[in-house]
Each structure stands twice: as C-alpha cells, then as structure tokens.
Amino acid sequence: MGTSTPMATRQRESSITSCCSTSSCDADDEGVRGTCEDASLCKRFAVSIGYWHDPYIQHFVRLSKERKAPEINRGYFARVHGVSQLIKAFLRKTECHCQIVNLGAGMDTTFWRLKDEDLLPSKYFEVDFPMIVTRKLHSIKLPTLLIAECVLVYMTPEQSANLLKWAANSFERAMFINYEQVNMGDRFGQIMIENLRRRQCDLAGVETCKSLESQKERLLSNGWETASAVDMMELYNRLPRAEVSRIESLEFLDEMELLEQLMRHYCLCWATKGGNELGLKEITY
C-alpha cells in the first residue's frame, strides 16, 4: 500500500456514496445493518487463517476473538472466489472500459484487490442504499456491472423487482451479479429464516429465493436478456482442485453434510443485457 492509506486511495480513485435517511436508519433496519458487521468479521477471520489473501480488510474490520466454524469459512471462501471470478470475467471482456456499481458494499475491499491486479474499471462506485444509484448514475451509458451480495433479499419482491427493472432500463450494456439465499422452502431454509428473525432481521424478499429457477425468472421478467444461476455447492465443486485442497488442509471439518446444506441454500446469479459485441452473454462460471 506504500504511503497511501486505503481511504486516501479510495477518495482519489473511486466514488463512494452513502445515504442514511430518517426512514432507513430507524430500528427496523438495525438487524439488516448488523449483517454487514457479521459478514465483515467472518471474512476477516477467514483471511486471518489463510483462506484467501486480502491485505486491506484489516484496515476496516477488527479481528474477532471468536473462532468461526469451518463450514462458515469455506462458505465465505466460495462466495468471495465466485463473485471475484465473475467480476474479472466482465472486466476482461470489456477491457476495463466499464464501471462497477457495488450495492450494499459494506466493508468490501474489491476495489483495492482489483487495483493490485491492474483490473480497475473506468469508474467504481460503492453505495449503501439502492436509491443513491439514481442520483449518481442516471445518465451513464458505459458498460456497467452491478453487484448485490445479500442485498435484494432484504427488500420486498416489489422493491427488488423495481431495482432490477430500473437497472435493465437504465443501461444499454450491463451485467448484474447477485449472491443470496436459495432453496428456502425446505426445513433447513425455514431454520435459517427463524434464526434471523430472532435477531430482528427479517428476509422481506425470501419468497423470490425458492429455487434457482425463481432467481433466474426474476431477472428475466424485469428486463434482463440472459440469466444464469448456480448454487454454492455446485460452484464449490467447480473450484480449482489445488485451491480446494489447500483450504481444506487449513482446518478439519468433520461434518461435510452441514457444509453441503449451507452451500445448497446460497446461490450466485448473473444476468446480462446487450453487449453482444463484447461477448457478455458468453460469461459463465
């Protein structure tokens, strides 16, 4: 990082916006905001024991004294790896002549990790709430990548549909990456929902997380031309075997069934619109 601090670097090379209206900062949102801290602590711990390399997260997230379970660490490894691969695929297809809009970015460090690999897009925006996109990116026509990790599930189906429709209508050449829950209609999914409710965190959009097909249908019915989805267990099984062997040697996991249950209840989805000359429709994992 040299002599530059992370915040100084971000202020020079990316646009970071946040808004906190009276309505969005009341007690009803406290549970949702708490998930940012939870996810950040989990990522920080996984990085600390070697799951992946991230020299920047330490500047934003304290290292928790609480050890995280192996299935949680492997789940986050698959999540970070999967999202990262799709981001890089988009950047290479567009030769970085594009912009990235990271919705609900929290303490995400993608900007600096892309910078280290000389893969920065023309513009990089991080926002805390979807409404800020309207004010910042209303008239932009460059190829645009929008990212939402566990964001849409906290919106009602109508709200997430409106956001997806707005994005599809606003950008001629674009890609949307969504990571969130899936297969939530079974008993394991219900337990996940109940656990979050006990923490006063309601999944307002869980009805759209019934299956991979329902995830793809939501994207296609709101203006996107192609849609793909894969559950995280399938993605985990597609990871480079050398990397899987490396992380699995970091700590012992005696309940593979629990890992598989968790992975089957999260998915990575992506959708594209336009960009035929760039080959956006060819992007896959």
PDB file of C-alpha atoms in Angstrom:
ATOM      1  CA  MET A   1       0.000   0.000   0.000  1.00  0.00           C
ATOM      2  CA  GLY A   2       3.045   2.277   0.239  1.00  0.00           C
ATOM      3  CA  THR A   3       2.425   5.617   1.869  1.00  0.00           C
ATOM      4  CA  SER A   4      -1.204   5.838   0.818  1.00  0.00           C
ATOM      5  CA  THR A   5      -3.908   4.920   3.276  1.00  0.00           C
ATOM      6  CA  PRO A   6      -6.859   2.851   1.998  1.00  0.00           C
ATOM      7  CA  MET A   7      -9.249   5.746   2.457  1.00  0.00           C
ATOM      8  CA  ALA A   8      -6.990   8.178   0.628  1.00  0.00           C
ATOM      9  CA  THR A   9      -6.680   5.779  -2.273  1.00  0.00           C
ATOM     10  CA  ARG A  10     -10.432   5.297  -2.466  1.00  0.00           C
ATOM     11  CA  GLN A  11     -11.127   9.031  -2.345  1.00  0.00           C
ATOM     12  CA  ARG A  12      -8.803   9.609  -5.284  1.00  0.00           C
ATOM     13  CA  GLU A  13      -9.828   6.723  -7.486  1.00  0.00           C
ATOM     14  CA  SER A  14     -13.378   5.735  -6.711  1.00  0.00           C
ATOM     15  CA  SER A  15     -16.656   7.338  -5.850  1.00  0.00           C
ATOM     16  CA  ILE A  16     -18.127   6.293  -2.546  1.00  0.00           C
ATOM     17  CA  THR A  17     -21.549   7.454  -1.599  1.00  0.00           C
ATOM     18  CA  SER A  18     -23.812   6.731   1.278  1.00  0.00           C
ATOM     19  CA  CYS A  19     -27.108   7.986   2.467  1.00  0.00           C
ATOM     20  CA  CYS A  20     -28.965   7.488   5.678  1.00  0.00           C
ATOM     21  CA  SER A  21     -32.431   8.952   5.622  1.00  0.00           C
ATOM     22  CA  THR A  22     -34.596   9.064   8.689  1.00  0.00           C
ATOM     23  CA  SER A  23     -36.766   6.237   7.407  1.00  0.00           C
ATOM     24  CA  SER A  24     -33.860   3.934   6.538  1.00  0.00           C
ATOM     25  CA  CYS A  25     -31.956   4.420   9.776  1.00  0.00           C
ATOM     26  CA  ASP A  26     -34.676   3.547  12.245  1.00  0.00           C
ATOM     27  CA  ALA A  27     -34.805   0.489  14.445  1.00  0.00           C
ATOM     28  CA  ASP A  28     -36.481  -1.599  11.750  1.00  0.00           C
ATOM     29  CA  ASP A  29     -33.233  -1.616   9.749  1.00  0.00           C
ATOM     30  CA  GLU A  30     -30.926  -2.347  12.667  1.00  0.00           C
ATOM     31  CA  GLY A  31     -30.949  -6.092  12.083  1.00  0.00           C
ATOM     32  CA  VAL A  32     -30.129  -5.695   8.396  1.00  0.00           C
ATOM     33  CA  ARG A  33     -27.275  -3.275   9.149  1.00  0.00           C
ATOM     34  CA  GLY A  34     -25.940  -5.780  11.650  1.00  0.00           C
ATOM     35  CA  THR A  35     -25.399  -8.327   8.890  1.00  0.00           C
ATOM     36  CA  CYS A  36     -22.690  -6.079   7.438  1.00  0.00           C
ATOM     37  CA  GLU A  37     -20.700  -6.369  10.658  1.00  0.00           C
ATOM     38  CA  ASP A  38     -21.289 -10.129  10.813  1.00  0.00           C
ATOM     39  CA  ALA A  39     -20.125 -10.707   7.242  1.00  0.00           C
ATOM     40  CA  SER A  40     -17.091  -8.456   7.680  1.00  0.00           C
ATOM     41  CA  LEU A  41     -15.975 -10.267  10.827  1.00  0.00           C
ATOM     42  CA  CYS A  42     -16.360 -13.641   9.125  1.00  0.00           C
ATOM     43  CA  LYS A  43     -14.308 -12.518   6.129  1.00  0.00           C
ATOM     44  CA  ARG A  44     -11.645 -11.010   8.415  1.00  0.00           C
ATOM     45  CA  PHE A  45     -11.310 -14.275  10.344  1.00  0.00           C
ATOM     46  CA  ALA A  46     -11.144 -16.430   7.206  1.00  0.00           C
ATOM     47  CA  VAL A  47      -8.444 -14.177   5.769  1.00  0.00           C
ATOM     48  CA  SER A  48      -6.510 -14.322   9.036  1.00  0.00           C
ATOM     49  CA  ILE A  49      -6.117 -18.109   8.824  1.00  0.00           C
ATOM     50  CA  GLY A  50      -5.265 -18.197   5.133  1.00  0.00           C
ATOM     51  CA  TYR A  51      -8.418 -18.887   3.131  1.00  0.00           C
ATOM     52  CA  TRP A  52      -7.591 -16.069   0.710  1.00  0.00           C
ATOM     53  CA  HIS A  53      -5.263 -13.085   0.510  1.00  0.00           C
ATOM     54  CA  ASP A  54      -6.691  -9.683   1.409  1.00  0.00           C
ATOM     55  CA  PRO A  55      -4.200  -7.205   2.891  1.00  0.00           C
ATOM     56  CA  TYR A  56      -6.815  -4.435   3.092  1.00  0.00           C
ATOM     57  CA  ILE A  57      -9.639  -5.830   5.188  1.00  0.00           C
ATOM     58  CA  GLN A  58      -7.557  -5.412   8.353  1.00  0.00           C
ATOM     59  CA  HIS A  59      -7.839  -1.646   7.954  1.00  0.00           C
ATOM     60  CA  PHE A  60     -11.630  -1.763   8.208  1.00  0.00           C
ATOM     61  CA  VAL A  61     -12.531  -4.757  10.358  1.00  0.00           C
ATOM     62  CA  ARG A  62     -11.211  -5.835  13.727  1.00  0.00           C
ATOM     63  CA  LEU A  63     -10.136  -9.440  14.183  1.00  0.00           C
ATOM     64  CA  SER A  64     -12.740 -11.193  16.305  1.00  0.00           C
ATOM     65  CA  LYS A  65     -11.581 -13.337  19.215  1.00  0.00           C
ATOM     66  CA  GLU A  66     -14.368 -15.757  18.355  1.00  0.00           C
ATOM     67  CA  ARG A  67     -13.300 -18.585  16.068  1.00  0.00           C
ATOM     68  CA  LYS A  68     -15.632 -19.122  13.134  1.00  0.00           C
ATOM     69  CA  ALA A  69     -16.816 -22.613  12.177  1.00  0.00           C
ATOM     70  CA  PRO A  70     -15.062 -24.334   9.224  1.00  0.00           C
ATOM     71  CA  GLU A  71     -18.294 -24.523   7.201  1.00  0.00           C
ATOM     72  CA  ILE A  72     -18.704 -20.756   7.558  1.00  0.00           C
ATOM     73  CA  ASN A  73     -15.124 -20.117   6.448  1.00  0.00           C
ATOM     74  CA  ARG A  74     -15.450 -22.376   3.421  1.00  0.00           C
ATOM     75  CA  GLY A  75     -18.761 -20.789   2.520  1.00  0.00           C
ATOM     76  CA  TYR A  76     -17.211 -17.320   2.519  1.00  0.00           C
ATOM     77  CA  PHE A  77     -14.237 -18.619   0.539  1.00  0.00           C
ATOM     78  CA  ALA A  78     -16.593 -19.913  -2.169  1.00  0.00           C
ATOM     79  CA  ARG A  79     -18.573 -16.656  -2.114  1.00  0.00           C
ATOM     80  CA  VAL A  80     -15.510 -14.410  -2.473  1.00  0.00           C
ATOM     81  CA  HIS A  81     -13.949 -16.642  -5.124  1.00  0.00           C
ATOM     82  CA  GLY A  82     -17.152 -16.952  -7.147  1.00  0.00           C
ATOM     83  CA  VAL A  83     -18.012 -13.253  -7.184  1.00  0.00           C
ATOM     84  CA  SER A  84     -14.386 -12.344  -7.915  1.00  0.00           C
ATOM     85  CA  GLN A  85     -14.195 -14.673 -10.925  1.00  0.00           C
ATOM     86  CA  LEU A  86     -17.319 -13.173 -12.496  1.00  0.00           C
ATOM     87  CA  ILE A  87     -16.107  -9.612 -11.851  1.00  0.00           C
ATOM     88  CA  LYS A  88     -12.789 -10.362 -13.549  1.00  0.00           C
ATOM     89  CA  ALA A  89     -14.512 -12.073 -16.479  1.00  0.00           C
ATOM     90  CA  PHE A  90     -16.618  -8.959 -17.081  1.00  0.00           C
ATOM     91  CA  LEU A  91     -13.599  -6.665 -16.776  1.00  0.00           C
ATOM     92  CA  ARG A  92     -11.602  -8.723 -19.273  1.00  0.00           C
ATOM     93  CA  LYS A  93     -14.485  -8.825 -21.767  1.00  0.00           C
ATOM     94  CA  THR A  94     -14.821  -5.037 -21.595  1.00  0.00           C
ATOM     95  CA  GLU A  95     -11.059  -4.483 -21.316  1.00  0.00           C
ATOM     96  CA  CYS A  96     -11.860  -2.498 -18.173  1.00  0.00           C
ATOM     97  CA  HIS A  97     -13.691   0.158 -20.234  1.00  0.00           C
ATOM     98  CA  CYS A  98     -16.669  -0.085 -17.909  1.00  0.00           C
ATOM     99  CA  GLN A  99     -17.925   0.837 -14.479  1.00  0.00           C
ATOM    100  CA  ILE A 100     -18.800  -1.186 -11.405  1.00  0.00           C
ATOM    101  CA  VAL A 101     -21.644  -0.344  -9.044  1.00  0.00           C
ATOM    102  CA  ASN A 102     -21.398  -2.314  -5.809  1.00  0.00           C
ATOM    103  CA  LEU A 103     -24.708  -2.180  -3.967  1.00  0.00           C
ATOM    104  CA  GLY A 104     -24.657  -2.561  -0.205  1.00  0.00           C
ATOM    105  CA  ALA A 105     -20.861  -2.816  -0.367  1.00  0.00           C
ATOM    106  CA  GLY A 106     -20.245  -2.536   3.362  1.00  0.00           C
ATOM    107  CA  MET A 107     -16.560  -3.152   4.158  1.00  0.00           C
ATOM    108  CA  ASP A 108     -15.885  -4.855   0.809  1.00  0.00           C
ATOM    109  CA  THR A 109     -12.292  -4.475  -0.444  1.00  0.00           C
ATOM    110  CA  THR A 110     -12.785  -5.418  -4.095  1.00  0.00           C
ATOM    111  CA  PHE A 111     -11.608  -2.002  -5.293  1.00  0.00           C
ATOM    112  CA  TRP A 112      -8.104  -2.388  -3.873  1.00  0.00           C
ATOM    113  CA  ARG A 113      -7.769  -6.037  -4.870  1.00  0.00           C
ATOM    114  CA  LEU A 114      -8.664  -5.163  -8.467  1.00  0.00           C
ATOM    115  CA  LYS A 115      -6.179  -2.283  -8.339  1.00  0.00           C
ATOM    116  CA  ASP A 116      -3.429  -4.696  -7.288  1.00  0.00           C
ATOM    117  CA  GLU A 117      -4.163  -6.832 -10.347  1.00  0.00           C
ATOM    118  CA  ASP A 118      -4.328  -3.815 -12.688  1.00  0.00           C
ATOM    119  CA  LEU A 119      -8.011  -4.512 -13.344  1.00  0.00           C
ATOM    120  CA  LEU A 120      -9.649  -1.272 -12.246  1.00  0.00           C
ATOM    121  CA  PRO A 121     -12.664  -0.253 -14.354  1.00  0.00           C
ATOM    122  CA  SER A 122     -13.104   3.263 -15.681  1.00  0.00           C
ATOM    123  CA  LYS A 123     -15.342   4.071 -12.702  1.00  0.00           C
ATOM    124  CA  TYR A 124     -16.017   2.283  -9.440  1.00  0.00           C
ATOM    125  CA  PHE A 125     -18.960   3.210  -7.248  1.00  0.00           C
ATOM    126  CA  GLU A 126     -19.882   1.851  -3.840  1.00  0.00           C
ATOM    127  CA  VAL A 127     -23.284   2.673  -2.381  1.00  0.00           C
ATOM    128  CA  ASP A 128     -25.028   1.838   0.823  1.00  0.00           C
ATOM    129  CA  PHE A 129     -28.615   2.080  -0.425  1.00  0.00           C
ATOM    130  CA  PRO A 130     -30.031   1.473  -3.927  1.00  0.00           C
ATOM    131  CA  MET A 131     -31.677   4.902  -4.099  1.00  0.00           C
ATOM    132  CA  ILE A 132     -28.268   6.570  -4.410  1.00  0.00           C
ATOM    133  CA  VAL A 133     -27.725   4.942  -7.808  1.00  0.00           C
ATOM    134  CA  THR A 134     -30.422   7.139  -9.348  1.00  0.00           C
ATOM    135  CA  ARG A 135     -28.643  10.353  -8.352  1.00  0.00           C
ATOM    136  CA  LYS A 136     -25.143   9.212  -9.326  1.00  0.00           C
ATOM    137  CA  LEU A 137     -25.555   7.081 -12.433  1.00  0.00           C
ATOM    138  CA  HIS A 138     -28.788   8.203 -14.103  1.00  0.00           C
ATOM    139  CA  SER A 139     -27.262   9.188 -17.444  1.00  0.00           C
ATOM    140  CA  ILE A 140     -24.213   6.923 -17.707  1.00  0.00           C
ATOM    141  CA  LYS A 141     -24.002   4.793 -20.901  1.00  0.00           C
ATOM    142  CA  LEU A 142     -20.694   2.891 -20.476  1.00  0.00           C
ATOM    143  CA  PRO A 143     -20.851  -0.915 -19.961  1.00  0.00           C
ATOM    144  CA  THR A 144     -21.913  -1.286 -16.335  1.00  0.00           C
ATOM    145  CA  LEU A 145     -21.562  -4.085 -13.801  1.00  0.00           C
ATOM    146  CA  LEU A 146     -23.902  -4.022 -10.803  1.00  0.00           C
ATOM    147  CA  ILE A 147     -23.164  -6.211  -7.771  1.00  0.00           C
ATOM    148  CA  ALA A 148     -25.523  -7.150  -4.954  1.00  0.00           C
ATOM    149  CA  GLU A 149     -24.347  -9.570  -2.257  1.00  0.00           C
ATOM    150  CA  CYS A 150     -27.159 -10.387   0.201  1.00  0.00           C
ATOM    151  CA  VAL A 151     -28.952  -7.133  -0.615  1.00  0.00           C
ATOM    152  CA  LEU A 152     -32.079  -7.958  -2.631  1.00  0.00           C
ATOM    153  CA  VAL A 153     -33.310 -10.493  -0.064  1.00  0.00           C
ATOM    154  CA  TYR A 154     -33.842  -7.668   2.444  1.00  0.00           C
ATOM    155  CA  MET A 155     -36.164  -5.863   0.024  1.00  0.00           C
ATOM    156  CA  THR A 156     -39.739  -6.814  -0.698  1.00  0.00           C
ATOM    157  CA  PRO A 157     -40.186  -8.620  -4.036  1.00  0.00           C
ATOM    158  CA  GLU A 158     -41.738  -5.461  -5.449  1.00  0.00           C
ATOM    159  CA  GLN A 159     -38.790  -3.317  -4.364  1.00  0.00           C
ATOM    160  CA  SER A 160     -36.151  -5.678  -5.763  1.00  0.00           C
ATOM    161  CA  ALA A 161     -38.130  -6.030  -8.995  1.00  0.00           C
ATOM    162  CA  ASN A 162     -38.230  -2.250  -9.337  1.00  0.00           C
ATOM    163  CA  LEU A 163     -34.478  -2.030  -8.791  1.00  0.00           C
ATOM    164  CA  LEU A 164     -33.738  -4.753 -11.341  1.00  0.00           C
ATOM    165  CA  LYS A 165     -36.115  -3.172 -13.838  1.00  0.00           C
ATOM    166  CA  TRP A 166     -34.568   0.246 -13.299  1.00  0.00           C
ATOM    167  CA  ALA A 167     -31.072  -1.151 -13.879  1.00  0.00           C
ATOM    168  CA  ALA A 168     -32.119  -3.015 -17.037  1.00  0.00           C
ATOM    169  CA  ASN A 169     -33.848   0.084 -18.414  1.00  0.00           C
ATOM    170  CA  SER A 170     -31.027   2.480 -17.461  1.00  0.00           C
ATOM    171  CA  PHE A 171     -28.066   0.721 -19.049  1.00  0.00           C
ATOM    172  CA  GLU A 172     -27.814  -0.484 -22.634  1.00  0.00           C
ATOM    173  CA  ARG A 173     -24.913  -2.871 -21.956  1.00  0.00           C
ATOM    174  CA  ALA A 174     -24.809  -4.290 -18.457  1.00  0.00           C
ATOM    175  CA  MET A 175     -24.365  -7.257 -16.175  1.00  0.00           C
ATOM    176  CA  PHE A 176     -25.924  -7.881 -12.769  1.00  0.00           C
ATOM    177  CA  ILE A 177     -24.336 -10.212 -10.181  1.00  0.00           C
ATOM    178  CA  ASN A 178     -26.493 -11.361  -7.273  1.00  0.00           C
ATOM    179  CA  TYR A 179     -25.433 -13.543  -4.342  1.00  0.00           C
ATOM    180  CA  GLU A 180     -28.070 -14.555  -1.826  1.00  0.00           C
ATOM    181  CA  GLN A 181     -30.183 -17.381  -0.383  1.00  0.00           C
ATOM    182  CA  VAL A 182     -31.919 -20.095  -2.412  1.00  0.00           C
ATOM    183  CA  ASN A 183     -33.988 -23.238  -1.754  1.00  0.00           C
ATOM    184  CA  MET A 184     -35.518 -21.511   1.265  1.00  0.00           C
ATOM    185  CA  GLY A 185     -38.752 -23.503   1.198  1.00  0.00           C
ATOM    186  CA  ASP A 186     -37.344 -26.597   2.899  1.00  0.00           C
ATOM    187  CA  ARG A 187     -36.816 -27.242   6.605  1.00  0.00           C
ATOM    188  CA  PHE A 188     -33.205 -26.054   6.608  1.00  0.00           C
ATOM    189  CA  GLY A 189     -34.266 -22.826   4.918  1.00  0.00           C
ATOM    190  CA  GLN A 190     -37.007 -22.278   7.478  1.00  0.00           C
ATOM    191  CA  ILE A 191     -34.493 -22.693  10.291  1.00  0.00           C
ATOM    192  CA  MET A 192     -32.287 -20.045   8.665  1.00  0.00           C
ATOM    193  CA  ILE A 193     -35.261 -17.676   8.462  1.00  0.00           C
ATOM    194  CA  GLU A 194     -36.248 -18.297  12.094  1.00  0.00           C
ATOM    195  CA  ASN A 195     -32.695 -17.719  13.331  1.00  0.00           C
ATOM    196  CA  LEU A 196     -32.537 -14.359  11.549  1.00  0.00           C
ATOM    197  CA  ARG A 197     -35.958 -13.341  12.863  1.00  0.00           C
ATOM    198  CA  ARG A 198     -34.766 -13.975  16.402  1.00  0.00           C
ATOM    199  CA  ARG A 199     -32.109 -11.382  15.659  1.00  0.00           C
ATOM    200  CA  GLN A 200     -34.822  -8.985  14.439  1.00  0.00           C
ATOM    201  CA  CYS A 201     -33.628  -9.412  10.868  1.00  0.00           C
ATOM    202  CA  ASP A 202     -36.465 -10.252   8.512  1.00  0.00           C
ATOM    203  CA  LEU A 203     -35.866 -11.545   4.987  1.00  0.00           C
ATOM    204  CA  ALA A 204     -38.528  -9.476   3.266  1.00  0.00           C
ATOM    205  CA  GLY A 205     -37.767 -10.927  -0.151  1.00  0.00           C
ATOM    206  CA  VAL A 206     -37.382 -14.586   0.762  1.00  0.00           C
ATOM    207  CA  GLU A 207     -40.276 -15.706  -1.441  1.00  0.00           C
ATOM    208  CA  THR A 208     -38.140 -14.998  -4.516  1.00  0.00           C
ATOM    209  CA  CYS A 209     -35.455 -17.342  -3.130  1.00  0.00           C
ATOM    210  CA  LYS A 210     -37.402 -20.562  -3.638  1.00  0.00           C
ATOM    211  CA  SER A 211     -35.167 -22.060  -6.307  1.00  0.00           C
ATOM    212  CA  LEU A 212     -32.532 -21.343  -8.926  1.00  0.00           C
ATOM    213  CA  GLU A 213     -35.356 -21.120 -11.465  1.00  0.00           C
ATOM    214  CA  SER A 214     -37.213 -18.475  -9.445  1.00  0.00           C
ATOM    215  CA  GLN A 215     -33.990 -16.475  -9.160  1.00  0.00           C
ATOM    216  CA  LYS A 216     -33.461 -16.578 -12.926  1.00  0.00           C
ATOM    217  CA  GLU A 217     -37.122 -15.817 -13.640  1.00  0.00           C
ATOM    218  CA  ARG A 218     -36.969 -12.666 -11.504  1.00  0.00           C
ATOM    219  CA  LEU A 219     -34.091 -11.370 -13.607  1.00  0.00           C
ATOM    220  CA  LEU A 220     -35.647 -12.300 -16.949  1.00  0.00           C
ATOM    221  CA  SER A 221     -39.056 -10.868 -16.064  1.00  0.00           C
ATOM    222  CA  ASN A 222     -37.532  -7.497 -15.174  1.00  0.00           C
ATOM    223  CA  GLY A 223     -35.779  -6.651 -18.398  1.00  0.00           C
ATOM    224  CA  TRP A 224     -32.606  -8.759 -18.417  1.00  0.00           C
ATOM    225  CA  GLU A 225     -31.921 -10.759 -21.581  1.00  0.00           C
ATOM    226  CA  THR A 226     -29.966 -13.690 -20.130  1.00  0.00           C
ATOM    227  CA  ALA A 227     -29.892 -15.164 -16.646  1.00  0.00           C
ATOM    228  CA  SER A 228     -27.817 -17.925 -15.064  1.00  0.00           C
ATOM    229  CA  ALA A 229     -27.670 -19.310 -11.541  1.00  0.00           C
ATOM    230  CA  VAL A 230     -25.670 -21.908  -9.648  1.00  0.00           C
ATOM    231  CA  ASP A 231     -25.886 -22.979  -6.024  1.00  0.00           C
ATOM    232  CA  MET A 232     -22.730 -22.570  -3.996  1.00  0.00           C
ATOM    233  CA  MET A 233     -22.150 -26.305  -3.573  1.00  0.00           C
ATOM    234  CA  GLU A 234     -22.019 -26.709  -7.322  1.00  0.00           C
ATOM    235  CA  LEU A 235     -19.714 -23.700  -7.535  1.00  0.00           C
ATOM    236  CA  TYR A 236     -17.536 -25.104  -4.735  1.00  0.00           C
ATOM    237  CA  ASN A 237     -17.203 -28.354  -6.679  1.00  0.00           C
ATOM    238  CA  ARG A 238     -16.056 -26.370  -9.723  1.00  0.00           C
ATOM    239  CA  LEU A 239     -13.319 -24.522  -7.836  1.00  0.00           C
ATOM    240  CA  PRO A 240      -9.723 -25.331  -8.823  1.00  0.00           C
ATOM    241  CA  ARG A 241      -8.852 -28.586  -7.063  1.00  0.00           C
ATOM    242  CA  ALA A 242      -5.488 -27.251  -5.932  1.00  0.00           C
ATOM    243  CA  GLU A 243      -7.183 -24.352  -4.167  1.00  0.00           C
ATOM    244  CA  VAL A 244      -9.796 -26.615  -2.581  1.00  0.00           C
ATOM    245  CA  SER A 245      -7.114 -28.969  -1.315  1.00  0.00           C
ATOM    246  CA  ARG A 246      -5.205 -26.026   0.107  1.00  0.00           C
ATOM    247  CA  ILE A 247      -8.085 -24.532   2.060  1.00  0.00           C
ATOM    248  CA  GLU A 248      -9.377 -27.900   3.211  1.00  0.00           C
ATOM    249  CA  SER A 249      -5.965 -28.581   4.746  1.00  0.00           C
ATOM    250  CA  LEU A 250      -6.189 -25.414   6.841  1.00  0.00           C
ATOM    251  CA  GLU A 251      -8.593 -26.908   9.377  1.00  0.00           C
ATOM    252  CA  PHE A 252     -10.511 -30.123   9.942  1.00  0.00           C
ATOM    253  CA  LEU A 253     -14.196 -30.342   9.033  1.00  0.00           C
ATOM    254  CA  ASP A 254     -15.959 -33.442  10.302  1.00  0.00           C
ATOM    255  CA  GLU A 255     -19.474 -32.594   9.092  1.00  0.00           C
ATOM    256  CA  MET A 256     -19.404 -32.307   5.322  1.00  0.00           C
ATOM    257  CA  GLU A 257     -23.187 -32.709   5.336  1.00  0.00           C
ATOM    258  CA  LEU A 258     -23.601 -29.375   7.149  1.00  0.00           C
ATOM    259  CA  LEU A 259     -21.301 -27.623   4.677  1.00  0.00           C
ATOM    260  CA  GLU A 260     -23.330 -29.037   1.793  1.00  0.00           C
ATOM    261  CA  GLN A 261     -26.610 -27.952   3.389  1.00  0.00           C
ATOM    262  CA  LEU A 262     -25.326 -24.413   3.816  1.00  0.00           C
ATOM    263  CA  MET A 263     -23.925 -24.268   0.291  1.00  0.00           C
ATOM    264  CA  ARG A 264     -27.156 -25.581  -1.233  1.00  0.00           C
ATOM    265  CA  HIS A 265     -29.003 -22.666   0.361  1.00  0.00           C
ATOM    266  CA  TYR A 266     -26.935 -19.899  -1.222  1.00  0.00           C
ATOM    267  CA  CYS A 267     -26.500 -19.154  -4.893  1.00  0.00           C
ATOM    268  CA  LEU A 268     -24.660 -16.978  -7.361  1.00  0.00           C
ATOM    269  CA  CYS A 269     -26.769 -15.492 -10.164  1.00  0.00           C
ATOM    270  CA  TRP A 270     -25.800 -13.292 -13.063  1.00  0.00           C
ATOM    271  CA  ALA A 271     -27.722 -11.606 -15.841  1.00  0.00           C
ATOM    272  CA  THR A 272     -26.741  -9.627 -18.910  1.00  0.00           C
ATOM    273  CA  LYS A 273     -28.292  -7.138 -21.278  1.00  0.00           C
ATOM    274  CA  GLY A 274     -26.823  -6.005 -24.604  1.00  0.00           C
ATOM    275  CA  GLY A 275     -23.086  -6.120 -25.092  1.00  0.00           C
ATOM    276  CA  ASN A 276     -23.228  -8.749 -27.824  1.00  0.00           C
ATOM    277  CA  GLU A 277     -20.148  -7.215 -29.429  1.00  0.00           C
ATOM    278  CA  LEU A 278     -18.337  -7.675 -26.135  1.00  0.00           C
ATOM    279  CA  GLY A 279     -19.455 -11.247 -25.629  1.00  0.00           C
ATOM    280  CA  LEU A 280     -21.241 -10.585 -22.346  1.00  0.00           C
ATOM    281  CA  LYS A 281     -23.658 -13.446 -22.968  1.00  0.00           C
ATOM    282  CA  GLU A 282     -20.700 -15.817 -23.031  1.00  0.00           C
ATOM    283  CA  ILE A 283     -19.677 -15.076 -19.445  1.00  0.00           C
ATOM    284  CA  THR A 284     -20.129 -18.103 -17.268  1.00  0.00           C
ATOM    285  CA  TYR A 285     -18.638 -19.695 -14.198  1.00  0.00           C
TER     286      TYR A 285
END
